[in-house]
DNA sequence: GCCAACGTTGGC
DNA sequence: GCCAACGTTGGC
């Protein structure tokens, strides 16, 4: 099973929100590289590391699981919505999202600073300079290390 | 609030 | 197709 990292600002949508709702459609991604992952690569059953960006401290806050593969993001079609994109249409949707379900909120969320100090994570996308992608692939080894830190 | 990194837009 | 201007992300 593949593993991914999804970023979210907790002031917008946090792991607590996901725990309350149990599952959610991950909408609002407006970056083509991230869109391609959502539309083409992310599959049911994949793990999702739920990362809190712009948080104090920024950290991997919990684990979620993909419960539905990519489908068009309807918020792009709604002119009143913040994420509206006039280039998208029902016939030719540009933006996609997946459905994820809450699995776990970590007792010891590994902070960005902590992750930077872990040898086995040196190549993790999140830790690369200028890594702004909000949807990132995580290797199985990286995923294991992060989960071990979070639960250990 | 600052600012580096980087994606997107639009004039040419 | 180039590239300057602009907007956004996100750590600090």
mmCIF file with all atom_site columns, C-alpha atoms (C1' of nucleotides) in Angstrom, chain B, chain C:
data_model
loop_
_atom_site.group_PDB
_atom_site.id
_atom_site.type_symbol
_atom_site.label_atom_id
_atom_site.label_alt_id
_atom_site.label_comp_id
_atom_site.label_asym_id
_atom_site.label_entity_id
_atom_site.label_seq_id
_atom_site.pdbx_PDB_ins_code
_atom_site.Cartn_x
_atom_site.Cartn_y
_atom_site.Cartn_z
_atom_site.occupancy
_atom_site.B_iso_or_equiv
_atom_site.pdbx_formal_charge
_atom_site.auth_seq_id
_atom_site.auth_comp_id
_atom_site.auth_asym_id
_atom_site.auth_atom_id
_atom_site.pdbx_PDB_model_num
ATOM 1  C "C1'" . DG B 1 1  ? 5.295  40.053 9.759   1.00 0.00 ? 1  DG B "C1'" 1
ATOM 2  C "C1'" . DC B 1 2  ? 9.230  38.713 6.863   1.00 0.00 ? 2  DC B "C1'" 1
ATOM 3  C "C1'" . DC B 1 3  ? 10.851 36.569 3.036   1.00 0.00 ? 3  DC B "C1'" 1
ATOM 4  C "C1'" . DA B 1 4  ? 12.733 32.622 0.135   1.00 0.00 ? 4  DA B "C1'" 1
ATOM 5  C "C1'" . DA B 1 5  ? 10.989 29.469 -3.006  1.00 0.00 ? 5  DA B "C1'" 1
ATOM 6  C "C1'" . DC B 1 6  ? 8.263  28.550 -6.552  1.00 0.00 ? 6  DC B "C1'" 1
ATOM 7  C "C1'" . DG B 1 7  ? 3.928  28.400 -9.547  1.00 0.00 ? 7  DG B "C1'" 1
ATOM 8  C "C1'" . DT B 1 8  ? 1.072  31.131 -12.600 1.00 0.00 ? 8  DT B "C1'" 1
ATOM 9  C "C1'" . DT B 1 9  ? -0.140 34.889 -15.581 1.00 0.00 ? 9  DT B "C1'" 1
ATOM 10 C "C1'" . DG B 1 10 ? 0.069  37.781 -19.382 1.00 0.00 ? 10 DG B "C1'" 1
ATOM 11 C "C1'" . DG B 1 11 ? 2.454  41.187 -22.429 1.00 0.00 ? 11 DG B "C1'" 1
ATOM 12 C "C1'" . DC B 1 12 ? 5.374  40.998 -26.064 1.00 0.00 ? 12 DC B "C1'" 1
ATOM 13 C "C1'" . DG C 2 1  ? 8.210  30.866 -26.019 1.00 0.00 ? 1  DG C "C1'" 1
ATOM 14 C "C1'" . DC C 2 2  ? 10.440 34.226 -22.935 1.00 0.00 ? 2  DC C "C1'" 1
ATOM 15 C "C1'" . DC C 2 3  ? 10.379 36.341 -18.713 1.00 0.00 ? 3  DC C "C1'" 1
ATOM 16 C "C1'" . DA C 2 4  ? 8.961  40.035 -15.431 1.00 0.00 ? 4  DA C "C1'" 1
ATOM 17 C "C1'" . DA C 2 5  ? 5.368  40.726 -12.332 1.00 0.00 ? 5  DA C "C1'" 1
ATOM 18 C "C1'" . DC C 2 6  ? 2.585  38.898 -9.176  1.00 0.00 ? 6  DC C "C1'" 1
ATOM 19 C "C1'" . DG C 2 7  ? 0.437  35.608 -5.888  1.00 0.00 ? 7  DG C "C1'" 1
ATOM 20 C "C1'" . DT C 2 8  ? 0.909  31.802 -2.654  1.00 0.00 ? 8  DT C "C1'" 1
ATOM 21 C "C1'" . DT C 2 9  ? 3.080  28.705 0.595   1.00 0.00 ? 9  DT C "C1'" 1
ATOM 22 C "C1'" . DG C 2 10 ? 4.878  27.952 4.841   1.00 0.00 ? 10 DG C "C1'" 1
ATOM 23 C "C1'" . DG C 2 11 ? 8.898  28.067 8.076   1.00 0.00 ? 11 DG C "C1'" 1
ATOM 24 C "C1'" . DC C 2 12 ? 10.763 31.155 11.078  1.00 0.00 ? 12 DC C "C1'" 1
#
